PDB file of C-alpha atoms in Angstrom:
ATOM      1  CA  MET A   1       0.053   0.133  -0.097  1.00 34.00           C
ATOM      2  CA  GLY A   2       1.422   3.631  -0.994  1.00 37.00           C
ATOM      3  CA  VAL A   3       2.279   6.224   1.403  1.00 37.00           C
ATOM      4  CA  THR A   4      -0.042   9.244   1.393  1.00 37.00           C
ATOM      5  CA  PRO A   5       1.856  12.085  -0.106  1.00 37.00           C
ATOM      6  CA  ALA A   6       2.812  14.508   2.652  1.00 40.00           C
ATOM      7  CA  LEU A   7       0.661  17.575   3.507  1.00 40.00           C
ATOM      8  CA  PRO A   8       2.619  20.758   4.943  1.00 44.00           C
ATOM      9  CA  GLY A   9       3.067  20.526   8.775  1.00 56.00           C
ATOM     10  CA  ILE A  10       1.792  17.077   8.642  1.00 56.00           C
ATOM     11  CA  ARG A  11       4.111  13.793   8.910  1.00 62.00           C
ATOM     12  CA  ASN A  12       3.690  10.169   7.613  1.00 59.00           C
ATOM     13  CA  THR A  13       4.733   7.105   9.474  1.00 57.00           C
ATOM     14  CA  THR A  14       3.762   3.705   8.329  1.00 50.00           C
ATOM     15  CA  SER A  15       2.962   1.584  10.876  1.00 47.00           C
ATOM     16  CA  GLY A  16       2.208  -2.206   9.705  1.00 46.00           C
ATOM     17  CA  LYS A  17      -1.227  -1.654   7.180  1.00 51.00           C
ATOM     18  CA  ASN A  18      -2.408   1.677   8.913  1.00 62.00           C
ATOM     19  CA  LEU A  19      -0.895   4.960   8.557  1.00 83.00           C
ATOM     20  CA  ILE A  20      -0.244   7.175  11.286  1.00 89.00           C
ATOM     21  CA  THR A  21       0.428  10.786  10.672  1.00 89.00           C
ATOM     22  CA  ILE A  22       1.921  13.712  12.776  1.00 93.00           C
ATOM     23  CA  ARG A  23       0.877  17.052  12.886  1.00 93.00           C
ATOM     24  CA  LEU A  24       1.293  20.957  14.952  1.00 95.00           C
ATOM     25  CA  TYR A  25      -2.232  21.771  15.640  1.00 96.00           C
ATOM     26  CA  GLN A  26      -3.080  24.884  17.850  1.00 96.00           C
ATOM     27  CA  ARG A  27      -5.978  24.381  19.864  1.00 95.00           C
ATOM     28  CA  THR A  28      -7.974  28.289  19.458  1.00 94.00           C
ATOM     29  CA  ASP A  29     -10.942  26.640  21.531  1.00 94.00           C
ATOM     30  CA  LYS A  30      -8.667  26.558  24.307  1.00 93.00           C
ATOM     31  CA  LEU A  31      -7.887  30.594  24.602  1.00 94.00           C
ATOM     32  CA  ARG A  32      -5.991  31.441  27.638  1.00 94.00           C
ATOM     33  CA  ALA A  33      -6.642  35.123  29.726  1.00 94.00           C
ATOM     34  CA  ASP A  34      -3.444  36.498  28.364  1.00 93.00           C
ATOM     35  CA  GLY A  35      -4.596  35.689  24.538  1.00 94.00           C
ATOM     36  CA  THR A  36      -2.652  32.564  23.818  1.00 95.00           C
ATOM     37  CA  ALA A  37      -3.397  29.043  23.053  1.00 95.00           C
ATOM     38  CA  PRO A  38      -1.896  26.108  23.342  1.00 95.00           C
ATOM     39  CA  ILE A  39       0.273  23.796  20.886  1.00 96.00           C
ATOM     40  CA  TYR A  40      -0.673  20.221  20.214  1.00 96.00           C
ATOM     41  CA  TYR A  41       1.133  17.187  18.312  1.00 95.00           C
ATOM     42  CA  VAL A  42      -1.733  15.913  16.664  1.00 95.00           C
ATOM     43  CA  LEU A  43      -1.651  11.639  16.103  1.00 95.00           C
ATOM     44  CA  ALA A  44      -4.523  10.421  13.831  1.00 93.00           C
ATOM     45  CA  LYS A  45      -5.141   6.903  12.671  1.00 91.00           C
ATOM     46  CA  GLY A  46      -8.151   6.757  10.195  1.00 89.00           C
ATOM     47  CA  ARG A  47     -10.563   8.850  12.343  1.00 89.00           C
ATOM     48  CA  ASP A  48      -8.783   8.377  15.268  1.00 93.00           C
ATOM     49  CA  ARG A  49      -7.081  11.089  17.370  1.00 93.00           C
ATOM     50  CA  LYS A  50      -4.458  11.805  20.134  1.00 94.00           C
ATOM     51  CA  TYR A  51      -3.398  15.053  21.225  1.00 95.00           C
ATOM     52  CA  ILE A  52       0.073  15.472  23.090  1.00 93.00           C
ATOM     53  CA  ALA A  53       0.231  18.454  24.783  1.00 92.00           C
ATOM     54  CA  THR A  54       4.066  20.572  23.736  1.00 91.00           C
ATOM     55  CA  LYS A  55       3.672  22.730  26.772  1.00 89.00           C
ATOM     56  CA  ARG A  56       3.840  25.899  24.518  1.00 92.00           C
ATOM     57  CA  TYR A  57       1.353  28.536  23.925  1.00 94.00           C
ATOM     58  CA  LEU A  58       1.124  30.964  21.416  1.00 95.00           C
ATOM     59  CA  LYS A  59      -1.614  33.908  20.394  1.00 95.00           C
ATOM     60  CA  PRO A  60      -3.560  32.595  17.206  1.00 95.00           C
ATOM     61  CA  LYS A  61      -1.507  35.259  15.291  1.00 95.00           C
ATOM     62  CA  HIS A  62       1.381  33.505  15.673  1.00 96.00           C
ATOM     63  CA  PHE A  63       0.870  30.266  14.143  1.00 96.00           C
ATOM     64  CA  ASP A  64      -0.388  28.443  11.164  1.00 95.00           C
ATOM     65  CA  ASN A  65      -2.450  25.862  11.592  1.00 95.00           C
ATOM     66  CA  ALA A  66      -2.386  25.020   7.642  1.00 94.00           C
ATOM     67  CA  THR A  67       1.559  24.301   7.646  1.00 94.00           C
ATOM     68  CA  GLY A  68       1.809  23.672  11.150  1.00 94.00           C
ATOM     69  CA  LEU A  69       4.668  27.046  11.557  1.00 95.00           C
ATOM     70  CA  VAL A  70       5.179  29.694  14.093  1.00 95.00           C
ATOM     71  CA  LEU A  71       5.003  32.759  12.235  1.00 95.00           C
ATOM     72  CA  ARG A  72       7.512  35.502  12.303  1.00 91.00           C
ATOM     73  CA  GLY A  73       6.359  38.086  14.819  1.00 90.00           C
ATOM     74  CA  ALA A  74       6.275  35.883  17.337  1.00 91.00           C
ATOM     75  CA  ASP A  75       9.720  35.813  20.049  1.00 88.00           C
ATOM     76  CA  ASN A  76      11.823  33.002  19.012  1.00 88.00           C
ATOM     77  CA  SER A  77      10.008  31.898  15.865  1.00 91.00           C
ATOM     78  CA  ILE A  78      13.131  30.328  14.545  1.00 93.00           C
ATOM     79  CA  LYS A  79      14.099  28.320  17.317  1.00 91.00           C
ATOM     80  CA  LEU A  80      10.597  27.143  17.865  1.00 93.00           C
ATOM     81  CA  ASN A  81      10.056  25.904  14.643  1.00 93.00           C
ATOM     82  CA  ALA A  82      12.986  24.162  15.080  1.00 92.00           C
ATOM     83  CA  TYR A  83      12.341  22.709  18.276  1.00 90.00           C
ATOM     84  CA  PHE A  84       8.786  21.443  16.898  1.00 93.00           C
ATOM     85  CA  LYS A  85      10.829  19.863  14.287  1.00 92.00           C
ATOM     86  CA  ARG A  86      13.271  17.976  16.539  1.00 89.00           C
ATOM     87  CA  GLN A  87       9.810  16.717  18.851  1.00 89.00           C
ATOM     88  CA  MET A  88       8.178  15.872  15.694  1.00 91.00           C
ATOM     89  CA  THR A  89      11.379  13.665  14.310  1.00 89.00           C
ATOM     90  CA  ALA A  90      11.446  12.072  17.989  1.00 85.00           C
ATOM     91  CA  ILE A  91       8.334  11.291  17.639  1.00 90.00           C
ATOM     92  CA  ASP A  92       8.970   9.329  13.884  1.00 88.00           C
ATOM     93  CA  ASP A  93      11.801   7.475  15.877  1.00 85.00           C
ATOM     94  CA  ILE A  94       9.162   6.153  18.538  1.00 84.00           C
ATOM     95  CA  ILE A  95       6.919   4.837  15.832  1.00 87.00           C
ATOM     96  CA  ILE A  96       9.729   3.778  13.661  1.00 87.00           C
ATOM     97  CA  ASN A  97      11.420   1.291  17.121  1.00 79.00           C
ATOM     98  CA  LEU A  98       8.227   0.307  17.813  1.00 79.00           C
ATOM     99  CA  ILE A  99       7.401  -0.939  13.858  1.00 83.00           C
ATOM    100  CA  ASN A 100      11.565  -2.536  14.222  1.00 80.00           C
ATOM    101  CA  ASP A 101      10.622  -4.071  17.639  1.00 73.00           C
ATOM    102  CA  HIS A 102       7.651  -5.773  15.972  1.00 79.00           C
ATOM    103  CA  VAL A 103       5.544  -4.180  17.954  1.00 78.00           C
ATOM    104  CA  GLU A 104       2.190  -2.550  16.658  1.00 83.00           C
ATOM    105  CA  PRO A 105       2.276   1.273  17.770  1.00 86.00           C
ATOM    106  CA  THR A 106      -0.575   2.373  19.545  1.00 88.00           C
ATOM    107  CA  PHE A 107      -1.205   6.171  20.898  1.00 90.00           C
ATOM    108  CA  ALA A 108      -0.682   5.315  24.434  1.00 85.00           C
ATOM    109  CA  MET A 109       2.575   3.806  23.717  1.00 82.00           C
ATOM    110  CA  ILE A 110       3.827   6.705  21.164  1.00 86.00           C
ATOM    111  CA  GLU A 111       2.767   9.133  24.188  1.00 85.00           C
ATOM    112  CA  SER A 112       4.802   7.277  26.873  1.00 77.00           C
ATOM    113  CA  ARG A 113       7.778   7.146  25.041  1.00 76.00           C
ATOM    114  CA  TYR A 114       7.877  10.474  24.177  1.00 79.00           C
ATOM    115  CA  LEU A 115       6.996  12.011  27.975  1.00 74.00           C
ATOM    116  CA  ASN A 116       9.459   9.337  28.742  1.00 60.00           C
ATOM    117  CA  ASN A 117       6.502   7.518  31.564  1.00 50.00           C
ATOM    118  CA  ASN A 118       9.059   4.729  31.783  1.00 51.00           C
ATOM    119  CA  ASP A 119       9.892   6.362  35.706  1.00 58.00           C
ATOM    120  CA  ASP A 120       6.613   4.612  36.561  1.00 73.00           C
ATOM    121  CA  ASP A 121       6.849   2.162  39.791  1.00 84.00           C
ATOM    122  CA  PHE A 122       7.909  -1.386  38.089  1.00 91.00           C
ATOM    123  CA  ILE A 123       6.329  -3.210  41.282  1.00 91.00           C
ATOM    124  CA  ALA A 124       3.144  -1.522  41.367  1.00 88.00           C
ATOM    125  CA  PHE A 125       3.296  -2.186  37.025  1.00 88.00           C
ATOM    126  CA  ALA A 126       4.076  -6.049  38.152  1.00 92.00           C
ATOM    127  CA  GLU A 127       1.045  -5.910  40.686  1.00 92.00           C
ATOM    128  CA  SER A 128      -1.274  -4.868  38.267  1.00 88.00           C
ATOM    129  CA  GLU A 129      -0.135  -6.965  35.035  1.00 91.00           C
ATOM    130  CA  LEU A 130      -0.186 -10.243  38.086  1.00 93.00           C
ATOM    131  CA  LYS A 131      -3.822  -9.000  38.937  1.00 92.00           C
ATOM    132  CA  ASN A 132      -5.101  -9.436  35.067  1.00 89.00           C
ATOM    133  CA  MET A 133      -3.027 -13.076  34.924  1.00 91.00           C
ATOM    134  CA  ARG A 134      -5.538 -14.392  37.842  1.00 89.00           C
ATOM    135  CA  GLY A 135      -7.425 -17.475  36.277  1.00 85.00           C
ATOM    136  CA  LEU A 136      -5.579 -17.623  33.841  1.00 87.00           C
ATOM    137  CA  ILE A 137      -2.346 -19.200  35.194  1.00 86.00           C
ATOM    138  CA  SER A 138      -1.952 -22.135  37.718  1.00 80.00           C
ATOM    139  CA  ALA A 139      -2.402 -20.819  41.261  1.00 81.00           C
ATOM    140  CA  ARG A 140       0.663 -21.934  42.438  1.00 81.00           C
ATOM    141  CA  THR A 141       2.504 -20.155  39.278  1.00 87.00           C
ATOM    142  CA  TYR A 142       0.544 -16.758  40.736  1.00 91.00           C
ATOM    143  CA  GLU A 143       1.999 -17.262  43.966  1.00 90.00           C
ATOM    144  CA  GLY A 144       5.278 -17.923  42.829  1.00 91.00           C
ATOM    145  CA  TYR A 145       5.168 -14.807  40.910  1.00 94.00           C
ATOM    146  CA  GLU A 146       3.523 -12.956  43.814  1.00 95.00           C
ATOM    147  CA  ASP A 147       6.156 -13.773  46.540  1.00 94.00           C
ATOM    148  CA  ARG A 148       9.275 -12.684  43.932  1.00 94.00           C
ATOM    149  CA  ILE A 149       7.477  -9.338  43.623  1.00 95.00           C
ATOM    150  CA  ASN A 150       6.588  -8.483  47.415  1.00 95.00           C
ATOM    151  CA  ALA A 151      10.600 -10.152  47.951  1.00 94.00           C
ATOM    152  CA  LEU A 152      11.503  -7.374  45.403  1.00 95.00           C
ATOM    153  CA  LYS A 153       9.160  -4.819  47.300  1.00 93.00           C
ATOM    154  CA  ARG A 154      11.206  -5.535  50.289  1.00 93.00           C
ATOM    155  CA  TYR A 155      14.359  -5.086  48.751  1.00 93.00           C
ATOM    156  CA  LYS A 156      13.132  -1.407  47.029  1.00 91.00           C
ATOM    157  CA  SER A 157       9.706   0.279  48.022  1.00 87.00           C
ATOM    158  CA  SER A 158       9.611   1.287  44.591  1.00 86.00           C
ATOM    159  CA  ILE A 159      12.055   1.196  41.476  1.00 89.00           C
ATOM    160  CA  PRO A 160      11.318   2.989  38.351  1.00 87.00           C
ATOM    161  CA  ILE A 161      11.209   1.217  35.174  1.00 87.00           C
ATOM    162  CA  ASN A 162      13.643   3.229  33.639  1.00 83.00           C
ATOM    163  CA  SER A 163      16.288   2.048  36.195  1.00 88.00           C
ATOM    164  CA  ILE A 164      16.188  -1.498  36.105  1.00 92.00           C
ATOM    165  CA  ASN A 165      19.909  -1.821  33.856  1.00 92.00           C
ATOM    166  CA  TYR A 166      22.948  -3.997  34.066  1.00 92.00           C
ATOM    167  CA  ASP A 167      23.800  -2.309  37.147  1.00 93.00           C
ATOM    168  CA  PHE A 168      20.389  -2.547  38.868  1.00 94.00           C
ATOM    169  CA  LEU A 169      20.399  -6.613  38.443  1.00 95.00           C
ATOM    170  CA  SER A 170      23.997  -6.846  39.645  1.00 94.00           C
ATOM    171  CA  THR A 171      23.527  -4.954  42.522  1.00 94.00           C
ATOM    172  CA  TYR A 172      20.142  -6.812  43.415  1.00 94.00           C
ATOM    173  CA  LYS A 173      21.778 -10.693  42.551  1.00 93.00           C
ATOM    174  CA  TYR A 174      24.419  -9.489  45.412  1.00 93.00           C
ATOM    175  CA  ASP A 175      22.069  -8.546  47.835  1.00 93.00           C
ATOM    176  CA  LEU A 176      19.882 -12.110  47.389  1.00 92.00           C
ATOM    177  CA  VAL A 177      23.384 -13.721  47.675  1.00 91.00           C
ATOM    178  CA  THR A 178      25.596 -11.755  50.344  1.00 92.00           C
ATOM    179  CA  VAL A 179      22.589 -10.640  52.378  1.00 91.00           C
ATOM    180  CA  LYS A 180      19.577 -13.065  51.951  1.00 89.00           C
ATOM    181  CA  LYS A 181      21.915 -15.982  51.175  1.00 88.00           C
ATOM    182  CA  ARG A 182      20.101 -17.406  48.402  1.00 86.00           C
ATOM    183  CA  ARG A 183      21.413 -20.010  46.088  1.00 83.00           C
ATOM    184  CA  ALA A 184      21.593 -20.037  42.471  1.00 82.00           C
ATOM    185  CA  ASN A 185      18.334 -22.042  41.428  1.00 80.00           C
ATOM    186  CA  GLY A 186      16.414 -19.486  44.338  1.00 82.00           C
ATOM    187  CA  TYR A 187      17.406 -16.506  42.953  1.00 87.00           C
ATOM    188  CA  TYR A 188      16.779 -17.947  39.463  1.00 90.00           C
ATOM    189  CA  GLN A 189      13.536 -17.413  39.444  1.00 91.00           C
ATOM    190  CA  ASP A 190      13.403 -13.676  41.003  1.00 93.00           C
ATOM    191  CA  PHE A 191      15.220 -12.617  37.814  1.00 94.00           C
ATOM    192  CA  ALA A 192      12.765 -14.663  35.781  1.00 93.00           C
ATOM    193  CA  MET A 193       9.926 -12.717  37.608  1.00 95.00           C
ATOM    194  CA  ILE A 194      12.147  -9.596  36.465  1.00 96.00           C
ATOM    195  CA  LYS A 195      12.430 -10.333  32.847  1.00 95.00           C
ATOM    196  CA  LYS A 196       8.661 -11.619  32.246  1.00 95.00           C
ATOM    197  CA  PHE A 197       7.049  -8.042  33.759  1.00 95.00           C
ATOM    198  CA  TYR A 198       9.593  -6.254  31.911  1.00 94.00           C
ATOM    199  CA  ARG A 199       9.217  -7.839  28.427  1.00 92.00           C
ATOM    200  CA  ILE A 200       5.296  -6.913  28.963  1.00 90.00           C
ATOM    201  CA  ALA A 201       6.508  -3.153  29.608  1.00 86.00           C
ATOM    202  CA  VAL A 202       8.336  -3.464  26.886  1.00 85.00           C
ATOM    203  CA  ILE A 203       5.187  -4.578  24.328  1.00 82.00           C
ATOM    204  CA  LYS A 204       3.491  -1.884  26.270  1.00 77.00           C
ATOM    205  CA  GLY A 205       5.191   0.989  25.106  1.00 73.00           C
ATOM    206  CA  MET A 206       6.643   1.261  28.852  1.00 76.00           C
ATOM    207  CA  ALA A 207      10.459   0.476  28.691  1.00 81.00           C
ATOM    208  CA  LYS A 208      12.760  -0.214  25.978  1.00 81.00           C
ATOM    209  CA  GLY A 209      15.712  -2.526  25.511  1.00 86.00           C
ATOM    210  CA  ASN A 210      16.882  -6.079  26.890  1.00 91.00           C
ATOM    211  CA  PRO A 211      18.519  -5.356  30.681  1.00 92.00           C
ATOM    212  CA  PHE A 212      19.104  -9.007  30.612  1.00 92.00           C
ATOM    213  CA  ALA A 213      21.416  -9.139  27.238  1.00 90.00           C
ATOM    214  CA  ASN A 214      24.677  -9.421  29.047  1.00 89.00           C
ATOM    215  CA  PHE A 215      23.232 -10.276  32.373  1.00 90.00           C
ATOM    216  CA  LYS A 216      23.871 -14.064  32.555  1.00 83.00           C
ATOM    217  CA  LEU A 217      22.274 -16.434  35.423  1.00 80.00           C
ATOM    218  CA  LYS A 218      23.056 -20.340  35.649  1.00 77.00           C
ATOM    219  CA  LYS A 219      21.074 -22.650  37.343  1.00 74.00           C
ATOM    220  CA  GLU A 220      23.048 -25.079  39.552  1.00 70.00           C
ATOM    221  CA  ASP A 221      22.703 -29.031  38.899  1.00 70.00           C
ATOM    222  CA  THR A 222      20.958 -30.606  42.188  1.00 66.00           C
ATOM    223  CA  LEU A 223      21.046 -34.268  43.445  1.00 69.00           C
ATOM    224  CA  ARG A 224      17.892 -35.664  44.076  1.00 75.00           C
ATOM    225  CA  GLU A 225      17.323 -37.551  47.418  1.00 81.00           C
ATOM    226  CA  TRP A 226      14.978 -39.766  48.040  1.00 84.00           C
ATOM    227  CA  LEU A 227      13.071 -41.701  51.261  1.00 86.00           C
ATOM    228  CA  THR A 228      13.485 -44.937  51.517  1.00 89.00           C
ATOM    229  CA  LYS A 229      11.075 -47.224  52.922  1.00 87.00           C
ATOM    230  CA  GLU A 230      12.704 -46.894  56.500  1.00 90.00           C
ATOM    231  CA  ASP A 231      12.295 -43.441  56.227  1.00 90.00           C
ATOM    232  CA  LEU A 232       8.628 -43.755  55.642  1.00 88.00           C
ATOM    233  CA  LEU A 233       8.151 -46.384  58.482  1.00 88.00           C
ATOM    234  CA  LEU A 234       9.746 -44.096  60.707  1.00 90.00           C
ATOM    235  CA  LEU A 235       7.622 -41.073  60.155  1.00 90.00           C
ATOM    236  CA  HIS A 236       4.529 -43.156  60.104  1.00 86.00           C
ATOM    237  CA  LYS A 237       5.760 -44.118  63.761  1.00 89.00           C
ATOM    238  CA  LEU A 238       6.337 -40.371  64.735  1.00 89.00           C
ATOM    239  CA  LEU A 239       3.139 -39.690  63.430  1.00 88.00           C
ATOM    240  CA  ALA A 240       1.736 -42.605  65.950  1.00 87.00           C
ATOM    241  CA  ASP A 241       4.007 -41.116  68.809  1.00 87.00           C
ATOM    242  CA  GLN A 242       6.308 -44.698  68.603  1.00 88.00           C
ATOM    243  CA  VAL A 243       9.762 -43.117  67.921  1.00 86.00           C
ATOM    244  CA  THR A 244      12.202 -42.119  71.201  1.00 85.00           C
ATOM    245  CA  ASN A 245      15.390 -40.405  71.468  1.00 86.00           C
ATOM    246  CA  ASP A 246      18.162 -41.757  72.418  1.00 85.00           C
ATOM    247  CA  GLN A 247      17.544 -41.799  76.079  1.00 85.00           C
ATOM    248  CA  GLY A 248      14.553 -43.856  75.719  1.00 83.00           C
ATOM    249  CA  GLU A 249      11.945 -41.155  75.922  1.00 86.00           C
ATOM    250  CA  LEU A 250       9.049 -40.875  73.491  1.00 87.00           C
ATOM    251  CA  ILE A 251       9.441 -38.154  71.293  1.00 87.00           C
ATOM    252  CA  LYS A 252       5.940 -36.155  70.704  1.00 86.00           C
ATOM    253  CA  VAL A 253       5.165 -33.613  68.015  1.00 87.00           C
ATOM    254  CA  THR A 254       2.320 -31.372  68.237  1.00 90.00           C
ATOM    255  CA  ASP A 255      -1.241 -31.139  66.363  1.00 90.00           C
ATOM    256  CA  ALA A 256       0.155 -28.822  63.837  1.00 92.00           C
ATOM    257  CA  VAL A 257       3.370 -31.020  62.709  1.00 90.00           C
ATOM    258  CA  LYS A 258       1.303 -34.053  62.610  1.00 90.00           C
ATOM    259  CA  ASN A 259      -1.166 -32.500  59.998  1.00 90.00           C
ATOM    260  CA  THR A 260       1.816 -31.160  57.695  1.00 91.00           C
ATOM    261  CA  LEU A 261       3.401 -34.659  58.049  1.00 91.00           C
ATOM    262  CA  ARG A 262       0.008 -36.464  57.457  1.00 90.00           C
ATOM    263  CA  HIS A 263      -0.153 -34.209  54.294  1.00 90.00           C
ATOM    264  CA  PHE A 264       3.434 -34.942  53.258  1.00 91.00           C
ATOM    265  CA  LEU A 265       2.921 -38.656  53.418  1.00 90.00           C
ATOM    266  CA  PHE A 266      -0.151 -38.475  51.174  1.00 89.00           C
ATOM    267  CA  CYS A 267       1.568 -36.961  48.939  1.00 88.00           C
ATOM    268  CA  CYS A 268       4.493 -39.474  49.044  1.00 88.00           C
ATOM    269  CA  TYR A 269       2.133 -42.387  48.476  1.00 87.00           C
ATOM    270  CA  THR A 270       0.140 -40.861  45.415  1.00 87.00           C
ATOM    271  CA  GLY A 271       2.937 -38.380  44.157  1.00 86.00           C
ATOM    272  CA  ILE A 272       0.490 -35.483  44.047  1.00 86.00           C
ATOM    273  CA  ARG A 273       2.778 -32.006  43.678  1.00 83.00           C
ATOM    274  CA  LEU A 274       2.142 -29.464  46.634  1.00 80.00           C
ATOM    275  CA  GLY A 275       0.074 -26.969  44.509  1.00 76.00           C
ATOM    276  CA  ASP A 276      -1.919 -29.801  43.411  1.00 81.00           C
ATOM    277  CA  LYS A 277      -2.715 -30.865  47.345  1.00 83.00           C
ATOM    278  CA  LYS A 278      -3.424 -27.396  48.402  1.00 80.00           C
ATOM    279  CA  ALA A 279      -6.606 -27.695  46.295  1.00 78.00           C
ATOM    280  CA  PHE A 280      -7.288 -31.237  47.237  1.00 82.00           C
ATOM    281  CA  SER A 281     -10.525 -31.606  48.560  1.00 83.00           C
ATOM    282  CA  ALA A 282     -13.100 -34.993  49.340  1.00 84.00           C
ATOM    283  CA  GLU A 283     -14.348 -33.958  45.370  1.00 85.00           C
ATOM    284  CA  ASN A 284     -11.294 -35.437  44.388  1.00 86.00           C
ATOM    285  CA  ILE A 285     -11.651 -38.988  45.504  1.00 87.00           C
ATOM    286  CA  GLU A 286     -13.717 -41.301  43.380  1.00 85.00           C
ATOM    287  CA  ASP A 287     -14.178 -45.269  43.381  1.00 83.00           C
ATOM    288  CA  GLY A 288     -10.797 -45.745  45.661  1.00 82.00           C
ATOM    289  CA  ARG A 289      -8.871 -43.610  43.285  1.00 87.00           C
ATOM    290  CA  VAL A 290      -7.607 -39.900  43.610  1.00 87.00           C
ATOM    291  CA  LYS A 291      -8.484 -38.248  40.259  1.00 88.00           C
ATOM    292  CA  LEU A 292      -7.520 -34.606  39.649  1.00 86.00           C
ATOM    293  CA  ARG A 293      -6.532 -32.153  36.889  1.00 82.00           C
ATOM    294  CA  THR A 294      -3.357 -31.075  37.587  1.00 80.00           C
ATOM    295  CA  ASN A 295      -1.955 -27.135  38.185  1.00 73.00           C
ATOM    296  CA  LYS A 296       1.558 -27.530  36.643  1.00 70.00           C
ATOM    297  CA  THR A 297       0.155 -29.393  32.836  1.00 72.00           C
ATOM    298  CA  GLY A 298      -3.604 -29.315  33.114  1.00 72.00           C
ATOM    299  CA  LYS A 299      -4.006 -33.123  32.712  1.00 81.00           C
ATOM    300  CA  HIS A 300      -6.457 -35.333  33.924  1.00 83.00           C
ATOM    301  CA  ILE A 301      -4.642 -37.678  36.649  1.00 85.00           C
ATOM    302  CA  TYR A 302      -5.809 -40.924  38.328  1.00 87.00           C
ATOM    303  CA  VAL A 303      -4.040 -42.480  41.092  1.00 87.00           C
ATOM    304  CA  PRO A 304      -5.354 -45.402  43.129  1.00 87.00           C
ATOM    305  CA  LEU A 305      -5.084 -45.172  46.994  1.00 87.00           C
ATOM    306  CA  ASN A 306      -2.891 -47.647  48.426  1.00 85.00           C
ATOM    307  CA  GLU A 307      -3.581 -48.616  52.137  1.00 86.00           C
ATOM    308  CA  GLN A 308      -1.197 -45.991  53.358  1.00 84.00           C
ATOM    309  CA  ALA A 309      -2.552 -43.356  51.632  1.00 84.00           C
ATOM    310  CA  LYS A 310      -6.824 -44.512  52.846  1.00 85.00           C
ATOM    311  CA  GLY A 311      -5.477 -44.274  56.125  1.00 84.00           C
ATOM    312  CA  LEU A 312      -3.980 -40.990  56.326  1.00 84.00           C
ATOM    313  CA  LEU A 313      -7.518 -39.936  54.822  1.00 82.00           C
TER     314      LEU A 313
END
């Protein structure tokens, strides 16, 4: 599709299949007491319009809406025309950069980048975006993101989006390792959260670039340890108040610990993940089997209940 020839005072920018025009326009209907009226950058796509204030005011006789130029007679007319030209070029660049990033520009994105609103609080942004995901992601995933956002909030109560860069990521990693004593596999998810919501901010035009480009994270190889039959038997005895210490004294645990232990053993005998166990109820028992739809994979599973699992119910 061809690009419409530029009209005086108007810049044309192609956005995918749509044409965005940018022009200067004076709102003479907003005349101020001193006789001046505001100048706006006007973004247009089809019949849609977006007015962005230039925060410059002129008397109507000193501005020509047809050409978008400040006329002679106004103070600093040459400098003002040069200023407006630079700003419109900056808006052009914003639109082109969005297109090059394979993002369809919207008025909100363009305005946000132009006004440099990326100093908005990243934590508040992440919390808002997470709320929009409720019901679209598993409860366990939601809680995981929520926990890591809260951990970031404890580190700093407010973090401007435009302050998230390599230095910030390195400093936060140092805090997690040296102060919080976190291992690599633990803090890996903290940065995965930041990366996810920063990417959303980029898509929405509130941020640009990739602060993770040179910030590399690696997971540690872990050795999984398994409970033996003897371990399970010992836990059952502990649940039944049948374990003694080295002095032969009976070891008793609180009811709260027993309740946790009962849930843990039930997971051992059925293979149910913690996230699924939290949502577990009597409705998930059918014909002597566990029947549920897993949070992680969304698949339906059916697990026969052995005698030990039945006893824990």
